[in-house]
Coordinates of C-alpha atoms in Angstrom, one line a residue:
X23 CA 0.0 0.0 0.0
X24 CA 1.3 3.5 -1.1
X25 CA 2.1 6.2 1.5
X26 CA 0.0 8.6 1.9
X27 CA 1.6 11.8 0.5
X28 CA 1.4 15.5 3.1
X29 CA -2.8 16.4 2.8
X30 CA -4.2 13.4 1.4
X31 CA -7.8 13.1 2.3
X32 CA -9.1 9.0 3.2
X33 CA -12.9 8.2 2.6
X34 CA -14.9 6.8 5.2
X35 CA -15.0 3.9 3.1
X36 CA -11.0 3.1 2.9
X37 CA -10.1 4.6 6.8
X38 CA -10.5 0.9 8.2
X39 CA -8.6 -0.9 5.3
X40 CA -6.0 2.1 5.2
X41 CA -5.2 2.0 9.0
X42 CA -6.1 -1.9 10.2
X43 CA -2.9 -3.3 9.3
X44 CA -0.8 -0.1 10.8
X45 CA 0.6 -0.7 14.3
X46 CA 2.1 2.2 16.2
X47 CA 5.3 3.0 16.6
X48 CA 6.8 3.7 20.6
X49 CA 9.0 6.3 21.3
X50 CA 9.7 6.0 24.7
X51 CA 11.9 7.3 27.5
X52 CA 13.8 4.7 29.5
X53 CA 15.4 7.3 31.7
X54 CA 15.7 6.4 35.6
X55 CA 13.0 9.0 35.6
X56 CA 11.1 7.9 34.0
X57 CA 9.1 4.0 34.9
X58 CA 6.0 4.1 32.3
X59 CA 4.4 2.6 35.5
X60 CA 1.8 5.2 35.1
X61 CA -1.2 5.5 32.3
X62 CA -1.2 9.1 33.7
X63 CA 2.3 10.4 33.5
X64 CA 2.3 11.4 30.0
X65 CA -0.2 14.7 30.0
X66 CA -0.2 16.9 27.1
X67 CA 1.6 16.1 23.5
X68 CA 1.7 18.9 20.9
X69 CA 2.8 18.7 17.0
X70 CA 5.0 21.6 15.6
X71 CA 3.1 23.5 12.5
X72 CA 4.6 21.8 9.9
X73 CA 4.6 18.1 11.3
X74 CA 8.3 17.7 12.1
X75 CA 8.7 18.1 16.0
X76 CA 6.2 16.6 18.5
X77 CA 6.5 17.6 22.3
X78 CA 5.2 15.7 25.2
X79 CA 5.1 16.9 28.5
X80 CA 4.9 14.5 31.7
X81 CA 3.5 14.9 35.4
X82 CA 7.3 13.5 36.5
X83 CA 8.3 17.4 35.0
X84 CA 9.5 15.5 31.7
X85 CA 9.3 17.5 28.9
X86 CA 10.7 16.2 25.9
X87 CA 10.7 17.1 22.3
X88 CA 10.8 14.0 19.3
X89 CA 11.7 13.6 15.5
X90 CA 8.7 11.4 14.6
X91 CA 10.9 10.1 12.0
X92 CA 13.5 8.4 14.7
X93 CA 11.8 6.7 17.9
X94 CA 15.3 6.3 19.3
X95 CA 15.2 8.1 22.7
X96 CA 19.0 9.5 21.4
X97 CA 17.4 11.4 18.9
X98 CA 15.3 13.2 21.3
X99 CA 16.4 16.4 23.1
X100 CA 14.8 17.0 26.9
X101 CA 13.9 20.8 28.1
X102 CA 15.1 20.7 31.8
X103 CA 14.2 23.2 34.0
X104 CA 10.2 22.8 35.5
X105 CA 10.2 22.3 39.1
X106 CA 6.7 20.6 38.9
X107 CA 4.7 18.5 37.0
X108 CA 4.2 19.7 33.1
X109 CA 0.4 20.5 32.4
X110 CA 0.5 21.3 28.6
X111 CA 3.0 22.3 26.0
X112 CA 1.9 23.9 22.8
X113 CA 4.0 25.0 19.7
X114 CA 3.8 28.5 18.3
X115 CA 1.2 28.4 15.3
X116 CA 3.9 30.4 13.5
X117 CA 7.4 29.1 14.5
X118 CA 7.8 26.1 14.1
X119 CA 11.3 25.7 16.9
X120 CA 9.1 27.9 19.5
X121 CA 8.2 25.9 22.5
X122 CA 5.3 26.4 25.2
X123 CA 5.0 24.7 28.6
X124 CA 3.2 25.3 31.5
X125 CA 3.9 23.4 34.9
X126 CA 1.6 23.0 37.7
X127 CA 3.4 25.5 39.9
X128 CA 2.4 28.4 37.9
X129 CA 5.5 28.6 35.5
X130 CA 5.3 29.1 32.0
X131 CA 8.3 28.4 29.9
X132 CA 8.9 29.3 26.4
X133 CA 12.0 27.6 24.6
X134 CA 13.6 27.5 21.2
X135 CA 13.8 23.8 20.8
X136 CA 17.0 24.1 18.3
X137 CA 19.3 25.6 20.7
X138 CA 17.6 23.9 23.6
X139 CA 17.5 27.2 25.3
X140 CA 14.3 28.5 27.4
X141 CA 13.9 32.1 25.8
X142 CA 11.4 33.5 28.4
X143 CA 9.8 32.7 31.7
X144 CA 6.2 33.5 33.7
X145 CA 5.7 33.2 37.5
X146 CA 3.1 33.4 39.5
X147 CA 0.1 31.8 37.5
X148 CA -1.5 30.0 40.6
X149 CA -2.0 26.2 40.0
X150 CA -2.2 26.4 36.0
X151 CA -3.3 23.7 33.9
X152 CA -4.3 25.2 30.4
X153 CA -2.7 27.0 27.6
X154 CA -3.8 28.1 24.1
X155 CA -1.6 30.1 21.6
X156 CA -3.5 33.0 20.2
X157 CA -3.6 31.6 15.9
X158 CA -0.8 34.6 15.0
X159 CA 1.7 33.6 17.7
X160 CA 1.9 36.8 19.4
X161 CA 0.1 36.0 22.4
X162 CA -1.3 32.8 24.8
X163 CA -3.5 32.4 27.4
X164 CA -2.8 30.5 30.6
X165 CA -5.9 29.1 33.0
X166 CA -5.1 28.3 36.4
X167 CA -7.5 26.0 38.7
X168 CA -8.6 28.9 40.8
X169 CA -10.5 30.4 37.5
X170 CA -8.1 32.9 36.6
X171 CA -6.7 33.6 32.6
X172 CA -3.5 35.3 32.5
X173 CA -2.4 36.6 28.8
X174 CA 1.1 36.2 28.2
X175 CA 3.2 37.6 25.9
X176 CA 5.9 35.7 24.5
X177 CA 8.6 38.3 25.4
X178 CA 7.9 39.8 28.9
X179 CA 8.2 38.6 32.1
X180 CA 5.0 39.0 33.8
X181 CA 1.3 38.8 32.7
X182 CA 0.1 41.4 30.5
X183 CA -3.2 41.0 32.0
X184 CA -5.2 38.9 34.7
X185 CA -9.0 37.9 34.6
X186 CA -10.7 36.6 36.9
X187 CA -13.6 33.7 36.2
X188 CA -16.7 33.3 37.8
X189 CA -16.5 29.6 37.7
X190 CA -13.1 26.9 37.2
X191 CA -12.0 27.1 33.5
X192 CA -10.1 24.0 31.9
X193 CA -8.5 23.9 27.9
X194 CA -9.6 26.7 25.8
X195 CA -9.2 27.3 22.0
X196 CA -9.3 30.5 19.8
X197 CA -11.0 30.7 16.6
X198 CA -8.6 31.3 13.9
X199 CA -9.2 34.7 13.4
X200 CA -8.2 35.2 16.7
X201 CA -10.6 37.0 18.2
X202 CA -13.1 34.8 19.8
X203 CA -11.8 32.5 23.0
X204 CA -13.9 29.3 23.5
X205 CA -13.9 28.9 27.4
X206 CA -15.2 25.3 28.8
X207 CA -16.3 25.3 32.8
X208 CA -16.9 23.6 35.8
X209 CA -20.8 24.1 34.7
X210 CA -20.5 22.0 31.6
X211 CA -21.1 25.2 29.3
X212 CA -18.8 26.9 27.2
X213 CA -18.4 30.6 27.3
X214 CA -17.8 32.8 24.2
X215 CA -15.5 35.5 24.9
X216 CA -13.7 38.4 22.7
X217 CA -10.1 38.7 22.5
X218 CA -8.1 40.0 24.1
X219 CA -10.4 41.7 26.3
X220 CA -12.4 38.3 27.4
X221 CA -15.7 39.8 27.7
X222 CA -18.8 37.8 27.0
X223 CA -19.5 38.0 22.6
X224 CA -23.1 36.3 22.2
X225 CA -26.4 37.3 24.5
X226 CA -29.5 35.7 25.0
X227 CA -32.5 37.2 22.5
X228 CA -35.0 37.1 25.1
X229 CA -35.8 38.5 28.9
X230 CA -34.3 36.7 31.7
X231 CA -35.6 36.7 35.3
X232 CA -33.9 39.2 37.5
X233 CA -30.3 38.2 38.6
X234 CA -29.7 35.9 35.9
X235 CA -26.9 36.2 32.9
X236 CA -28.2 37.4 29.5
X237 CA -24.7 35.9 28.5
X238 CA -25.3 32.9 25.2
X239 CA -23.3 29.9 26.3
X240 CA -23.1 26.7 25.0
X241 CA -24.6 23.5 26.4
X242 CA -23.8 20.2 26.1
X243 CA -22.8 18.4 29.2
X244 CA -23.9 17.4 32.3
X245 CA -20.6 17.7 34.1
X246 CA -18.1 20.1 33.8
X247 CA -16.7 20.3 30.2
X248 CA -13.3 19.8 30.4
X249 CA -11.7 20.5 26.7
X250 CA -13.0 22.3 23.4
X251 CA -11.2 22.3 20.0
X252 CA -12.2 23.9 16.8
X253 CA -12.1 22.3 13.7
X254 CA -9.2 23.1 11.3
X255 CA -12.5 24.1 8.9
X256 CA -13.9 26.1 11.5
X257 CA -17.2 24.6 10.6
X258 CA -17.3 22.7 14.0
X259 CA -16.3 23.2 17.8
X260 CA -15.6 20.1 19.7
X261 CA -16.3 20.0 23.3
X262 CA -15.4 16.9 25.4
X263 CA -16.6 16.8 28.9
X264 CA -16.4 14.3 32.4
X265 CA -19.6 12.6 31.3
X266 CA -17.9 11.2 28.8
X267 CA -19.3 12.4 26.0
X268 CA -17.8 15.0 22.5
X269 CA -20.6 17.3 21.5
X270 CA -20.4 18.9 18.1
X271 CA -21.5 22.5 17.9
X272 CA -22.2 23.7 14.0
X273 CA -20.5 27.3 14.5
X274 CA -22.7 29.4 12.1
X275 CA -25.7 28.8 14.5
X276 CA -24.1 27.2 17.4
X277 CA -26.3 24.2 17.9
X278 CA -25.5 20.9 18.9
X279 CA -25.4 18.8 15.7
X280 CA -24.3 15.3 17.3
X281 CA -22.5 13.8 20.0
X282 CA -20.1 11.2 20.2
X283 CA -20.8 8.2 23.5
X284 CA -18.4 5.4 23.1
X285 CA -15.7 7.0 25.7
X286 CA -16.2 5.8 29.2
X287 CA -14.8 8.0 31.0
X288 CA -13.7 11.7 31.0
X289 CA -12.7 13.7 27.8
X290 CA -9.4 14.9 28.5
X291 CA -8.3 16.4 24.8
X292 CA -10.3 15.8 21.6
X293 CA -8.1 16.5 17.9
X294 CA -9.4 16.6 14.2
X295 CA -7.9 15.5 11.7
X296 CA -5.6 18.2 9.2
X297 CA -8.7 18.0 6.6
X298 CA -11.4 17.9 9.8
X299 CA -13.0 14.8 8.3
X300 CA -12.2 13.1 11.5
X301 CA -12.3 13.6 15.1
X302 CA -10.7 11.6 18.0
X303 CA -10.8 12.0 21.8
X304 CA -8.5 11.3 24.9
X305 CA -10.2 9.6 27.5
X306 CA -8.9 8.8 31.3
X307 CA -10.6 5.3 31.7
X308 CA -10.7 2.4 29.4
X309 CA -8.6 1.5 26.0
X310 CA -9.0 1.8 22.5
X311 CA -9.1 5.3 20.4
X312 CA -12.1 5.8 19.2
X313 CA -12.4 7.6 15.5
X314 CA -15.1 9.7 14.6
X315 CA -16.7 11.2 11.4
X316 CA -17.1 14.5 12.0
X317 CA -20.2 15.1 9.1
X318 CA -22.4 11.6 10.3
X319 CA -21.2 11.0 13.2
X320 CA -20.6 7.4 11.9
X321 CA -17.9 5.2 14.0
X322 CA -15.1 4.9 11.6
X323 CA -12.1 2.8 13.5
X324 CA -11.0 1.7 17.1
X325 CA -7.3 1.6 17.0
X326 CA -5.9 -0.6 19.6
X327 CA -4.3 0.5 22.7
X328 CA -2.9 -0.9 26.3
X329 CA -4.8 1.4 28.4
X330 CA -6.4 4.4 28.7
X331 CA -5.1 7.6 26.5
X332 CA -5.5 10.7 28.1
X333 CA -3.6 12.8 25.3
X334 CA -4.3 12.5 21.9
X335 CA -3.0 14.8 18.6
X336 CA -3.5 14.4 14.8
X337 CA -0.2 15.4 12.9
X338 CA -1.3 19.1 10.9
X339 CA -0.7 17.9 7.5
X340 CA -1.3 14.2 7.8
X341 CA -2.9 11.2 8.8
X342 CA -0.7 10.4 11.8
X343 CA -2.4 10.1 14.9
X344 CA 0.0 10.8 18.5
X345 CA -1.1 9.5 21.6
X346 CA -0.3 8.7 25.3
X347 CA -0.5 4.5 26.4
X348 CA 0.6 3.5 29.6
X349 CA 2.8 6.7 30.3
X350 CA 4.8 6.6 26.6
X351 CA 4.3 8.2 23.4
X352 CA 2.7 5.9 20.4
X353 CA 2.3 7.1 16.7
X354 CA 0.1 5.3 14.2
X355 CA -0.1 6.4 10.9
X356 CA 0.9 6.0 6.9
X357 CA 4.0 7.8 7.1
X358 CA 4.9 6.2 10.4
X359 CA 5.4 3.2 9.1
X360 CA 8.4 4.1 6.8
X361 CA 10.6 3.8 10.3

């Protein structure tokens, strides 16, 4: 079978024939640090623009970046230099060597992954445990536990601004213009907020009773929503929550065209495919990965894992699915298999 060459859609016919006989490659880190001994140690992985880096950061304060083209642990480089355990890493949109982390301790890093170097440094974000690059790369926003989003610029040394949430906030997205922010809570809604001022865009068409919020929010879970991602189209915005379930909102009238129920247990991240044919999400219970088609809502494939897969990431240009199994990095895909 051919590979598949950079942007190369697959039907919902041939997805099960193309990827059955695939297996995934490991790349995995044998360090004294590191055991594998936990399905939870590996928490966030994140894909350079253009497909050539992946980073993964770990709850151990691992955070390491990979050549998917050479699983060989030598042929990694480790950023050393978190105190705590790593909550997310992100690349910048734009650069494609520009490194994001964010520990649990409230430190935001930003590195230059050629040089190995960390570039820039943010303290004092409370317990944080989200981050989202604005599209153009010249800003991010860091949640912390407690409710509060910071904005952070990727060359100054504090927070160019702080605000407050009503409720906890977990994983934002932007839209790709940039100026909307997509903000899942602890109430299993989703706010709608402009950029960069973070004030509430959509409002209710109708009267309210007295004390409540004319602010539009989406809803589509009964427990707190706990991720959202938008659709590299922009025609749909993913939301995966701790009821297990990945609701699809249709963004030119923001209902809920279909959900997604074969997870059992929280929805920890949730990717699309480069073409956003496809959507996959990572759960914290169970096995298997569970592919979607974003249009029907027909289950495509299961691929096969040893545990539960809390992060997940479709490579930006290809087929090539990333995820987290029993504390290592796994990468199944056509061009994975020329290793």
């Amino acid at each position: 079978m051919p590979l598949l060459r950079p942007r190369t859609s697959v039907s919902v016919e041939k997805f099960p024939i193309t990827f059955a006989p695939l297996k995934a490659q490991s790349y995995s880190d044998t360090g004294p640090s590191r055991g594998g001994s936990s399905h939870h140690s590996l928490r966030s992985i994140a894909w350079n623009p253009v497909g050539t880096l992946i980073a993964t950061g770990a709850a151990d304060k691992t955070l390491r970046v990979w050549n998917p083209e050479k699983p060989n642990v030598r042929f990694s480089t480790e950023l050393k230099g978190h105190a705590a355990g790593i909550e997310k890493v992100a690349f910048n949109p734009v650069k494609d060597a520009e490194l994001c982390s964010v520990s649990s301790d409230g430190v935001v890093k930003l590195w230059d992954v050629r040089t190995k170097s960390c570039v820039n440094e943010v303290k004092g974000l409370g317990h944080a445990h989200s981050l989202a690059w604005a599209p153009d790369g010249s800003s991010l926003l860091v949640g912390s536990k407690n409710g509060e989003l910071f904005e952070i610029s990727p060359s100054q040394f504090s927070a160019v601004s702080t605000h407050k949430q009503p409720v906890e906030t977990y994983q934002m997205a932007f839209c790709w213009s940039g100026q909307k922010v997509f903000l899942p809570t602890s109430e299993g809604k989703v706010r709608i907020l402009s950029y960069p001022e973070l004030e509430p865009l959509l409002h209710l068409g109708y009267d309210v009773s007295p004390g409540e919020s004319t602010e539009f929010m989406l809803k589509g879970h009964t427990a707190p929503c706990l991720t959202v991602e938008l659709s590299p189209t922009g025609r749909y915005l993913a939301t995966g929550g701790a009821d297990s379930i990945i609701s699809l909102f249709d963004t030119k009238d923001w209902i809920c065209q279909r959900t997604v129920t074969r997870m059992v247990g929280p929805v920890k991240s949730i990717s699309f495919t480069f073409d956003g044919s496809y959507v996959v999400g990572g759960c914290e219970e169970g096995s298997g990965l569970e592919v979607t088609h974003t249009e029907t809502g027909k289950h495509v494939f299961t691929f096969k894992t040893a545990g539960p897969c809390e992060a997940v990431a479709w490579a930006p240009t290809r087929y090539c699915l990333a995820y987290s199994d029993l504390g290592i990095l796994r990468i199944v895909g056509m061009d994975a298999e020329k290793k």
